[in-house]
Amino acid sequence: MSMIKLTVNGVARSASAEPRMSLLDFLRENLGLNATHMGCEHGVCGACSVILDGAPVRSCLLFAVQADGHAITTAEGLRKDDGTPGVIMDSFMEAHGLQCGYCTPGMMIAAHALLEQTTSPSDDEIHEAIGGNLCRCTGYAQIVEAIRLAGRRMKDAS
Amino acid sequence: MTAPLDSHAPNTRYVARKRRVTEDKRLAAGRGNFVQDIVLPGMLHVAVLASPHPRAKILSIDTSAALALPGVAAVLTGAQLSAATNPLYGGLPTPEVKWYPLAVDLTRYAGEWVAVVAATSRGLAEDAIELIAVEYESLPCIIDPEAALLPDAPLVHPGHKSNVLYRQTFTWGPVADDFAKAEDTLTFRARWNRSSTVPIETFGALARWDIGREIIEIWASIQMPNYAEQIAASLRIPLNSVKVHHDVDVGGSYGVKRGIKHTIIVAHLSRMLGGVPVRLIEDRLDNMSGGDAHGPDRIFDTTVAFDKNGSIRSLKIRALDDAGAYPGRGPFQLGKPIAALVGPYTINSVEYEAISVTTNKTGQVPVRGFGQSPTNFMIETAVDKVARHLGLDRLEIRRRNFIAPNAFPYEIPTGTKYDSGNYPAVLDKGIALADWQHLTLRRDAIRKEGRLAGIGVATCLEPGGGNNMFEYLMNPAAEITTFMEGCGIRVDSSGRITGIMGTTTSGQGHETLVATIMGEELEREPDDIRVLHADSLAGLPTRSPVASRMAIMLGGAAAGAARKIKDKLIKIAAHNLGVGESELDYDGGTFFDRANPARKLTWEQLCIIAHRQYHKLPAGLEPGLQAEYVWQVPGGGQLPDAQDKVQLYPCFSFQAHFALIEIDPGTGKVSILDYALAHDCGTVINPDIVRGMIIGGVAHGIGAALYEQFTYAPDGQFMSATFADYLMPSVFEVPFVRDVEHCTPSPLTSHGQKGSGEGGYLGAPACIASAVNDALSTRNLCLDSLPMHMMKIEALLNGDSQT
Ligand code: FES
Ligand code: FES
């Protein structure tokens, strides 16, 4: 067991974990952050996406120990401080950018990483950003629309 | 004959209006309640040991080392589990085809579960799995469904003495006559290879045996009818000892989340361990190789009889389907498509030989459309081939064969009446949206540059509503003539409404559906209506969200329950206003005396009377405001007649798909340049939900048409166990899909709605195949096997260029 100290959604957290534990399992089981989902555990589906030091990564492919000392953003971090939905979440609701909601946290993390770079992404840029995230429900159209909407709203607010 | 109903946005308050989806509020906030999110104190975790052999005798299993590992609570083998439980449900009268959650004596596919371990963590359980020693004697296996029919084929279930699970030929209408009269015939083979829906969430189940109450509690990512019944039967406990929690969010299903074997494993373990909660969450390998969640694997041999003017008279279809090792409900996927076996066409007769065989592959479960998508692909292939053979335009041949808008309700040869439709109007809308002329110009421009391009068209039906009669057709012991759905409603003393449904949701937005329809009926704001998923002991009868049925059946039940409330409110209002019921007007919850609208009773006042003021209730009226409604499938309820004619499914949605594709002649890669479809599911309850399902279905259909296949090597090894081998479309493979709705209301449903959950999946594979073949036709080639993987196309093209 090793003690892991990291910052999650701006809050300092620590918990111990076996060396073989994935960051995904660590977030879900040891820190109780359930929004991050397990889809394949081999790096293809993107359901487990989180932001590590500003860049999206697959938490199923990282060991928890590798995140020691780093800053993580999970989908929970896309809520406002009072727990209400942030702009990306609200845009997914408005555009119905989901059905079962299982891929959704990973999609929103991918959207967040993109919209940090630009609030008026082209469709190609949106496709690039979510190209590694599989959704079986939506066929992606409403997800793309949700991300576009979120970008517009962020731009209007700034 | 009734005149075709053809209206657009109906005159409604909430139905068919853009409204946010209730479920999105929690799911898009990362607050879902998926089975993996449910943690009970002391919970144990299960890992599975899978057979490496496609077919082998189990000579011995030594579990002692695994059991000795600290943290391991139990190890369970097939011999132990089968001694304590009954076999799992199989729908066909094949008593010697026994299905247990863990292999007993013989393994029947590579990946079949042989033993499980329950331990304090999944990691530990996996460690213990490696300590189990199994001695196998490998045996020859059977993988090819046609070879499985041969007399010397290895038997998957030796006691059954054959690999044929089901074989029957139906003849509906004057087939021989129609073939004799037809001016021409064409015979072809169409192959739908094994794929599935593969939700991003794997299957999971958690069970806790509540000893004091004698109830097995189940939380699972489940979507199937009769789940609690099957659990009770297998565990040999009363049905009222099974409580399935339906408030678990299911991370996608589209038919396949039917982990009955997983459930029996965890439920048995929890009982065995004195009530300790036990859960089994599949990892992706468990899911793909041994989860019994594959879909149809089908060979069609079809002969079509037609005249020179393109009029199709009759079809002879032989459908051979590979159900894998354990059939469950899979073989009924041969039966359901009988509901729309002639598509949207006036085909006068049809012969249908349905054969289900068992092979050494993982089991088949119902997949989105329950066999309809492969069947639609076959029918549309037939229509395209006739058109090409006669030199007829593919749109024109469809128009010539369409059932006319004024012919509804229209009975097809198999005895099913289509409720309503306007196929030419939908086709025209699709042509306009796709801009057929422009598509043709684009295609021809690409061809001029020496490249391969094609346009696809498919006009397909989506039967919705279910009614299970295919089961009786295939197994007369199953005398089941209802496929009901129930819904409850409570209006509390403050006037707030709670709707109570009785099953899970896997992305279809049922809470939104119930709230919208109850709101519409009672003229109350749907966002203020709370909808609960009652557990299987507390809720009303349900047959679960299968068969594209919830808008129809749950919608109808919700409307029925709300109407009962309204009937009661009318009585209370009439009594208190001292006027007759027919002298009242209703608006937004308030009843007015029509003669003197100043005299009125508001919603809040009525709710107070109902809950608190018995002295103001009409004599004999039950206090409170609560109602239940259980709805029988409209038009159903009868057994087949002597000619095997029967109503299968009540409602028929229609879709017209169009695609422009290009094929890279070097690699065989297909690119979809444009995609458009027109869709008619009657009244749309929530436009965003329907659009999502349609486009999501198209994406899924593109996968089945071009990429997705569960492959077994000839030696029986499974080759598609990861997302790197089983290829699902990403955003790069799914084009922007333009869609337009048309509304031909169903006369059978509460608001004219029909099914839409199977969505674009029922037409997209046929459309893509049509487009690829349009492209290949320029080189006199054709491919009738899905998926049309680039390697297949490349081989075909290179073969061509070499000749
Ligand atoms: S779960 Fe990590 S990529 Fe699929
Ligand atoms: S919303 Fe279900 S997988 Fe994307």
GROMACS .gro file of C-alpha atoms and ligand atoms in nm, chain A residues 97-104 107 134-140 143, chain B residues 27 198-201 250-254 506-507, ligand 2:
model
   33
   97GLY     CA    1  -2.630   1.545  -2.559
   98LEU     CA    2  -2.679   1.207  -2.396
   99GLN     CA    3  -2.917   0.919  -2.350
  100CYS     CA    4  -2.804   0.662  -2.096
  101GLY     CA    5  -2.548   0.903  -1.952
  102TYR     CA    6  -2.272   0.647  -1.925
  103CYS     CA    7  -2.022   0.796  -2.170
  104THR     CA    8  -2.130   1.146  -2.072
  107MET     CA    9  -1.748   1.338  -2.312
  134LEU     CA   10  -1.722   0.620  -2.779
  135CYS     CA   11  -2.093   0.678  -2.735
  136ARG     CA   12  -2.329   0.398  -2.824
  137CYS     CA   13  -2.652   0.588  -2.773
  138THR     CA   14  -2.646   0.920  -2.952
  139GLY     CA   15  -2.462   0.890  -3.281
  140TYR     CA   16  -2.275   1.200  -3.156
  143ILE     CA   17  -2.308   1.579  -2.824
  185LEU     CA   18  -2.707   1.202  -1.570
  356VAL     CA   19  -2.223  -0.359  -2.698
  357PRO     CA   20  -2.319  -0.086  -2.451
  358ILE     CA   21  -2.035   0.118  -2.304
  359GLU     CA   22  -2.137  -0.003  -1.958
  408VAL     CA   23  -2.860   0.133  -1.699
  409GLY     CA   24  -2.563   0.247  -1.908
  410GLY     CA   25  -2.710   0.151  -2.242
  411SER     CA   26  -2.867  -0.178  -2.343
  412TYR     CA   27  -3.058  -0.170  -2.674
  664SER     CA   28  -3.138   0.260  -2.018
  665GLY     CA   29  -3.139   0.596  -2.190
  963FES     S1   30  -2.513   0.839  -2.377
  963FES    FE1   31  -2.517   0.623  -2.364
  963FES     S2   32  -2.320   0.571  -2.432
  963FES    FE2   33  -2.326   0.783  -2.468
   0.00000   0.00000   0.00000
